[in-house]
CSV table of C-alpha atoms in Angstrom, one decimal:
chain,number,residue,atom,x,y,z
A,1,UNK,CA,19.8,5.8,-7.4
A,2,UNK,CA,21.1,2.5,-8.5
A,3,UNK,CA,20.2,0.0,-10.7
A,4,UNK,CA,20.4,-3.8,-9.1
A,5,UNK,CA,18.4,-5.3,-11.3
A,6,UNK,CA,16.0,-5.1,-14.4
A,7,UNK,CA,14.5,-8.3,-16.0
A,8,UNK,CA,12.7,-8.4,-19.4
A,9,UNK,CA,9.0,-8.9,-17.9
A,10,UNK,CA,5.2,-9.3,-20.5
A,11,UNK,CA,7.1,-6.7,-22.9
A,12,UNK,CA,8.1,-4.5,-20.3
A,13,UNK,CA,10.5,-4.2,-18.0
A,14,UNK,CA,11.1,-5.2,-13.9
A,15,UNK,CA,13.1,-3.1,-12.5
A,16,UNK,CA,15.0,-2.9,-8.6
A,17,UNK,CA,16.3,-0.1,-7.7
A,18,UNK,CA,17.9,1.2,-4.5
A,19,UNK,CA,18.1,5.0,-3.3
A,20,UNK,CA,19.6,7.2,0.2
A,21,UNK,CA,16.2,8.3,1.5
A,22,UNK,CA,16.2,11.5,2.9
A,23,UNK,CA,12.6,10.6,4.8
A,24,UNK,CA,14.1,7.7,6.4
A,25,UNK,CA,17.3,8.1,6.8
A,26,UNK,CA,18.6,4.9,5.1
A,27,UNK,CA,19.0,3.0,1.8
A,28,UNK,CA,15.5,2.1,0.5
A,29,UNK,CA,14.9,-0.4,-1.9
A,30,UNK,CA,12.1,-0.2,-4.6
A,31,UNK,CA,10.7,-2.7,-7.7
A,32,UNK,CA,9.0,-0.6,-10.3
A,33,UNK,CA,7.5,-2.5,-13.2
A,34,UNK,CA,7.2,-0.2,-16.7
A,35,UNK,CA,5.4,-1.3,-19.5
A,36,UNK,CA,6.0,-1.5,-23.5
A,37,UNK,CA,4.4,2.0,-23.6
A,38,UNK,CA,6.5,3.5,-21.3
A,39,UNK,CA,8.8,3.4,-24.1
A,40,UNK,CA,6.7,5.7,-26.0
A,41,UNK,CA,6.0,8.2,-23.1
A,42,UNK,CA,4.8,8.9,-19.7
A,43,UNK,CA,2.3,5.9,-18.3
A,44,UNK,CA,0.0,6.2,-15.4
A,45,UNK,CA,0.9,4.8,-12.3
A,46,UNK,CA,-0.1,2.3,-9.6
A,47,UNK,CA,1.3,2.0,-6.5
A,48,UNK,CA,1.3,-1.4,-4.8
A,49,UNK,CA,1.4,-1.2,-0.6
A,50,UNK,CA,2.5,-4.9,0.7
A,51,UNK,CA,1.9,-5.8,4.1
A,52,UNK,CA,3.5,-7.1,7.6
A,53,UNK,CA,6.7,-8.5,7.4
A,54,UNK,CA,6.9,-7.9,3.5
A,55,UNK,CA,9.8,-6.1,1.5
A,56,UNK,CA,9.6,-4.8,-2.0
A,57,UNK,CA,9.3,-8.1,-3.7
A,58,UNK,CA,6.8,-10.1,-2.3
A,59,UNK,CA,4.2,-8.7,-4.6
A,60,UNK,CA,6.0,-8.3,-7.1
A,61,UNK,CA,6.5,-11.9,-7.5
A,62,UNK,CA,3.6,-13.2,-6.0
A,63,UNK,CA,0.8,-11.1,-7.3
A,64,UNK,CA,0.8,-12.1,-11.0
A,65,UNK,CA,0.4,-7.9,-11.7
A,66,UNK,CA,2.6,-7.4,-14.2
A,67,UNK,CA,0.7,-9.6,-16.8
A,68,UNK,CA,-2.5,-7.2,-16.1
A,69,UNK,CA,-0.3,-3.8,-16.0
A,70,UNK,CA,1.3,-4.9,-19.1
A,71,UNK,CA,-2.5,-5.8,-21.1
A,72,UNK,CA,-3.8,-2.1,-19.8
A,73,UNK,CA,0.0,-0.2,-20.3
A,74,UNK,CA,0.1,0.7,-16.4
A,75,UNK,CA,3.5,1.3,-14.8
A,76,UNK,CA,3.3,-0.3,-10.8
A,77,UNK,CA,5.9,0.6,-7.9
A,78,UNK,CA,6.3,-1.7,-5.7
A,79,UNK,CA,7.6,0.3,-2.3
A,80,UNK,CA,9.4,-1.6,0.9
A,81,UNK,CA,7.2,-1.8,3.6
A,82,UNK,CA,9.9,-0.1,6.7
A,83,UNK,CA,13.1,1.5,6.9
A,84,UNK,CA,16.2,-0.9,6.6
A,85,UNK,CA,19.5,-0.9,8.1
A,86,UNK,CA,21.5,-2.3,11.2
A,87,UNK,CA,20.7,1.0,12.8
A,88,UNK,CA,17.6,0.9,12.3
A,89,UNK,CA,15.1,0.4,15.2
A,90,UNK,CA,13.7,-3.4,15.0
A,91,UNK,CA,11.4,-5.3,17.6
A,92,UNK,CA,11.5,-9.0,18.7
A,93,UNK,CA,7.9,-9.1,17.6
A,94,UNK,CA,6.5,-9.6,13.3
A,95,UNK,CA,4.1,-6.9,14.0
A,96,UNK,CA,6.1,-3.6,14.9
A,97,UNK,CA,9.8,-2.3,13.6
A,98,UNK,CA,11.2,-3.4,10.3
A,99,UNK,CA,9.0,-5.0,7.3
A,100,UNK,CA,6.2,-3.0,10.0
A,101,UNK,CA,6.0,0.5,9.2
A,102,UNK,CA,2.3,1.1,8.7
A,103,UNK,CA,2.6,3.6,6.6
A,104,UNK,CA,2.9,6.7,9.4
A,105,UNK,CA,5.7,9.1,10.0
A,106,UNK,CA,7.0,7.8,13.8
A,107,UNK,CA,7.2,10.4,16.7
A,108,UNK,CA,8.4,8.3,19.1
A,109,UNK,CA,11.5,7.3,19.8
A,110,UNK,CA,13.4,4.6,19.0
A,111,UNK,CA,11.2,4.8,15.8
A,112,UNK,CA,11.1,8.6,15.1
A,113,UNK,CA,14.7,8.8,13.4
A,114,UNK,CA,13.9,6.4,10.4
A,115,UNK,CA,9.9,5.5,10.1
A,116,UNK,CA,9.2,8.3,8.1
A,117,UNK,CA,7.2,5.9,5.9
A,118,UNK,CA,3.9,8.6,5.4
A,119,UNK,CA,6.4,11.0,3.7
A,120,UNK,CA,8.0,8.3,1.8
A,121,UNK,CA,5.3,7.1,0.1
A,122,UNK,CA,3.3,10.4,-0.4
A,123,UNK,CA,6.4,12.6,-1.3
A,124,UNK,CA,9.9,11.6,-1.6
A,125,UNK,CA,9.3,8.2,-3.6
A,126,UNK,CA,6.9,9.8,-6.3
A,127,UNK,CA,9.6,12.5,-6.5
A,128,UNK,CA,11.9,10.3,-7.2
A,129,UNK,CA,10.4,7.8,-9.8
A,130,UNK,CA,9.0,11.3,-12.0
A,131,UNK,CA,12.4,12.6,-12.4
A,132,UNK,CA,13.2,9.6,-13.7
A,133,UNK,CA,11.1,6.7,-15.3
A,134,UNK,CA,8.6,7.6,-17.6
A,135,UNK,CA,5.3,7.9,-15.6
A,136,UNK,CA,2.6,10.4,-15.3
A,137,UNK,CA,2.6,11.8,-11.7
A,138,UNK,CA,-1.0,12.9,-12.6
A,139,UNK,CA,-3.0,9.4,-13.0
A,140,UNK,CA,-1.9,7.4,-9.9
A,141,UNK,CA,-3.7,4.7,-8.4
A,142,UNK,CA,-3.2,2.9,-5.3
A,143,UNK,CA,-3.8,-0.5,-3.6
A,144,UNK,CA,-2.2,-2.7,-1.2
A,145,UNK,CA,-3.0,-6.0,0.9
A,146,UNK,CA,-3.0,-6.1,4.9
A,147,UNK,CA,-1.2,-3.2,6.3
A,148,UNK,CA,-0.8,-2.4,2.8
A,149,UNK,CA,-4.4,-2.5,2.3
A,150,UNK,CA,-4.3,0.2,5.3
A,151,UNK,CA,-1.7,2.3,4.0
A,152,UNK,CA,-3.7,2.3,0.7
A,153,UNK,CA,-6.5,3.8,1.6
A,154,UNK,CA,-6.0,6.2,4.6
A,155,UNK,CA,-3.3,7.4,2.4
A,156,UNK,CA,-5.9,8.1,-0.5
A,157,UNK,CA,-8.4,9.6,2.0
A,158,UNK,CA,-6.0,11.9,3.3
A,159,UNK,CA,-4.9,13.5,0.2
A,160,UNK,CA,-7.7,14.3,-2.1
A,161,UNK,CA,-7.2,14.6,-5.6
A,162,UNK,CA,-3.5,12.8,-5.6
A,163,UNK,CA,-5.4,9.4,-6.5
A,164,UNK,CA,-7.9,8.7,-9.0
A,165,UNK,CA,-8.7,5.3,-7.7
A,166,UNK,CA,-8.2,3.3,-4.6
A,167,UNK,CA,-8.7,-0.3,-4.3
A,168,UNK,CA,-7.7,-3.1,-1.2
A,169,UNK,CA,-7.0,-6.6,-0.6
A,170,UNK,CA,-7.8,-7.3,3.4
A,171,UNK,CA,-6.8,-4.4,4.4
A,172,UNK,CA,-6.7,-3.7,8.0
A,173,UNK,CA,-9.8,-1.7,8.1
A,174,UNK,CA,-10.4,-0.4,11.8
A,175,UNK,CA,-6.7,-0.6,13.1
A,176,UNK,CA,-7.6,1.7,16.1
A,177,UNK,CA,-9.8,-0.8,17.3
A,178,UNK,CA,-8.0,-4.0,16.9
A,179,UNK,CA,-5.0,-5.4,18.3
A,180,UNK,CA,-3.4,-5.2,14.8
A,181,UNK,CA,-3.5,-1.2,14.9
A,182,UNK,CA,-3.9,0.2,18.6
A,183,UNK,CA,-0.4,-1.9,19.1
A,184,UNK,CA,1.9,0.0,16.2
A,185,UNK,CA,0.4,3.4,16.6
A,186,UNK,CA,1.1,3.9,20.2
A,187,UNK,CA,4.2,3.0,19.7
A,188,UNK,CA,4.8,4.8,16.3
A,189,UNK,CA,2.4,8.2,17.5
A,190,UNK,CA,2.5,7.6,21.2
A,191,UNK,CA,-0.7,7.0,23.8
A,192,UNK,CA,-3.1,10.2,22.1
A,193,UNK,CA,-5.3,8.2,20.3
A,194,UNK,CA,-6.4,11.4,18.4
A,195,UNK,CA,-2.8,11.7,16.5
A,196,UNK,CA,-4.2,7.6,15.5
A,197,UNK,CA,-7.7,8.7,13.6
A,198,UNK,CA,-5.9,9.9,9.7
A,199,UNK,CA,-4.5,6.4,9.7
A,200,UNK,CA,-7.9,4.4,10.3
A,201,UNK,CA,-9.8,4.0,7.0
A,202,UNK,CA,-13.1,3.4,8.6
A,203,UNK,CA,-12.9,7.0,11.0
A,204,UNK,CA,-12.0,8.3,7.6
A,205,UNK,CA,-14.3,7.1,5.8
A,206,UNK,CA,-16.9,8.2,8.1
A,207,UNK,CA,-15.4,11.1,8.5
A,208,UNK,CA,-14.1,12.5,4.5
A,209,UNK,CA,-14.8,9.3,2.3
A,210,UNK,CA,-13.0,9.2,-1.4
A,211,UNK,CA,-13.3,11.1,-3.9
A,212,UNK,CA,-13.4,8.3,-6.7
A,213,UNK,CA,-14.0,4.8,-7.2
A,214,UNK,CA,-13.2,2.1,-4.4
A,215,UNK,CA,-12.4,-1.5,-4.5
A,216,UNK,CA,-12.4,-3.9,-1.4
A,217,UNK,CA,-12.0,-7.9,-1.4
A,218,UNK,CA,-12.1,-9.7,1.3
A,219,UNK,CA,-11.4,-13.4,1.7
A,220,UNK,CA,-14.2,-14.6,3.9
A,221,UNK,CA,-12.2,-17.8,5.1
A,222,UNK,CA,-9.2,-15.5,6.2
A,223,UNK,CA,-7.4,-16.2,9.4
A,224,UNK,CA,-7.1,-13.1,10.8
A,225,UNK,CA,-10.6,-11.2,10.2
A,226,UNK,CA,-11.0,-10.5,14.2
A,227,UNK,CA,-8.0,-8.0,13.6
A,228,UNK,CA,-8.9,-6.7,10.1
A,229,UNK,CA,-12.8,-5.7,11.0
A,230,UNK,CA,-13.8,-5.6,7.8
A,231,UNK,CA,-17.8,-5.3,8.6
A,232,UNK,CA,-16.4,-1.5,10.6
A,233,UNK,CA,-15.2,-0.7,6.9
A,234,UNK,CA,-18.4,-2.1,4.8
A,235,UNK,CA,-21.1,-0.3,7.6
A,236,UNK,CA,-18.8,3.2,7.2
A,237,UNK,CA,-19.0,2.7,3.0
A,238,UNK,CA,-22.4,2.3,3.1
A,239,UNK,CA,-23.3,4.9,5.3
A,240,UNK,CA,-21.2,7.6,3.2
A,241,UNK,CA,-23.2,5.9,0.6
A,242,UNK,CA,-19.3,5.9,-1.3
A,243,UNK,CA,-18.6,5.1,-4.7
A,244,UNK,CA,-17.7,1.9,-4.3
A,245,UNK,CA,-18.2,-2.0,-4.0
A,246,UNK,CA,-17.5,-4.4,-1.0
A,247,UNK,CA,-16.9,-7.8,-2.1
A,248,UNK,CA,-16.3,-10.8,0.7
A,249,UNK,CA,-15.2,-13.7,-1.2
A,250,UNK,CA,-16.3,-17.2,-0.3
A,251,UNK,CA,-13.2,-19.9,0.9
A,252,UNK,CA,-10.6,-17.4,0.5
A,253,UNK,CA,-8.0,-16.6,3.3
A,254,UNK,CA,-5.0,-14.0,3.7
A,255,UNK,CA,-2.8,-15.5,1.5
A,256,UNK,CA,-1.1,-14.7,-1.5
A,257,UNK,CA,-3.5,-17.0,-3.3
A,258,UNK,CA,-5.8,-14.6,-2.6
A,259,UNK,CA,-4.0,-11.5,-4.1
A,260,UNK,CA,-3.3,-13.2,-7.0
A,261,UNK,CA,-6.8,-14.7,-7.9
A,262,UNK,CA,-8.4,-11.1,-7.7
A,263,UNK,CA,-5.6,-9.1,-9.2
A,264,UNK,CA,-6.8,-8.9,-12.6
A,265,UNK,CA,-10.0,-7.4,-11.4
A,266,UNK,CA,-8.3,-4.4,-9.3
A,267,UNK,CA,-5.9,-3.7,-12.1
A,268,UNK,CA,-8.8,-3.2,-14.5
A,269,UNK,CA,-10.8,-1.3,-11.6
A,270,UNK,CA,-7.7,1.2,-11.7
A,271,UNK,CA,-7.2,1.3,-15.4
A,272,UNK,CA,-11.0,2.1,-15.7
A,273,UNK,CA,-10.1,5.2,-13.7
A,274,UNK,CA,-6.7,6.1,-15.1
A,275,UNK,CA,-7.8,6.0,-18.6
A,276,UNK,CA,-11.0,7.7,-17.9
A,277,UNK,CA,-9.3,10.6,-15.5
């Protein structure tokens, strides 16, 4: 692992780091944010999932997050969206190849060799952060905007127990019905649109639910709510009758703005849970 930078940051410190990544097959890049306690001992965790066309440090410094993490001593990782590298397999097109991963471990090719992003996130980069930051691998939390918001919570659905909270901005709630979805994973999973349902969080939400406390916002002015289907998402919360609250927020859109404005409230949401786990 190397160290490329780390920046004095609300007591704490803002870290970059870089690693070989034996899930993807390239040199990853990471931004990890410790608080002052982290000096004292292990901190709990929350992982940050941006979305399309992001890397590692749009969040972190867009979001405003470390002000929050630092008030309630939470350590956030902020992960790169896709594999990197002039091998890597790209696409003319925003939506699919690098800064596009969507969170799932490719089977097709040309993705298959590198977009191992599902075993990235869920094993080797939590592997690697324990053995060496001061964090406590057994209160995580997770969130994420966009894709991120996707990655988020089908990730959370699919491995019970591993989160103790789960919370989204936008999140691309019904991918296998919307152009934003049924696009990446037959091209990531291929045309069987039953290897597609453990990465929608409405099917699994239906389907397994959370077990914990879940946060959505919503900006009701955003541009693209035709391909985030947010209202599949609400209907399948209320009908699991989950732990958790819906909010659609008047005159907000997709941006950055919007993260930001609402990030004090998730980062309490999560250390509600953490603290209380």
């Amino acid at each position: 692992m190397k160290t490329i930078s780390e920046n004095a940051c609300f007591g704490g410190t803002q870290g970059v780091y870089s690693h070989t990544s034996t899930a993807c097959s390239c040199e990853m890049t990471f931004g990890l944010f410790l608080p002052a306690e982290a000096s004292d001992g292990p901190v709990p965790v929350l992982w940050y999932l941006s979305g399309l066309t992001c890397t590692h440090e749009n969040a972190m410094t867009k979001a405003g997050a470390q002000s929050w993490a630092a008030e309630h001593g939470i350590a956030l990782v902020f992960p790169d969206t896709s594999p990197r590298g002039d091998d890597v397999a790209d696409d003319e097109a925003y939506d699919l190849g690098k800064g596009a991963g969507f969170y799932v471990n490719a089977t097709q090719d040309p993705w298959q060799p590198h977009f191992q992003m599902w075993d990235y996130i869920a094993e080797e980069l939590p592997a690697l952060i324990g053995a060496n930051f001061a964090v406590d691998l057994t209160r995580q939390g997770i969130t994420g905007h966009s894709m991120g918001g996707h990655g988020a919570l089908t990730l959370a659905m699919n491995l019970p127990g591993r989160y103790t909270s789960v919370s989204a901005f936008a999140p691309i709630a019904n991918p296998t019905a919307s152009d934003w979805g049924r696009k990446q994973l037959t091209a990531y999973l291929g045309e069987d649109d039953a290897a597609w349902a453990k990465h929608d969080a409405t099917l699994l939400m239906q389907e397994n639910g959370f077990d914990g406390p879940v946060l959505i916002d919503q900006g009701a002015s955003d541009q693209f709510l035709d391909l985030l289907k947010p209202e599949a998402l609400a209907a399948a919360i209320a009908a699991k009758r989950q732990q958790g609250t819906f909010r659609m927020q008047p005159g907000y859109d997709h941006s950055y703005f919007f993260v930001s404005t609402f990030m004090e409230d998730h980062i309490a949401f999560h250390a509600d849970a953490l603290y209380g786990a």
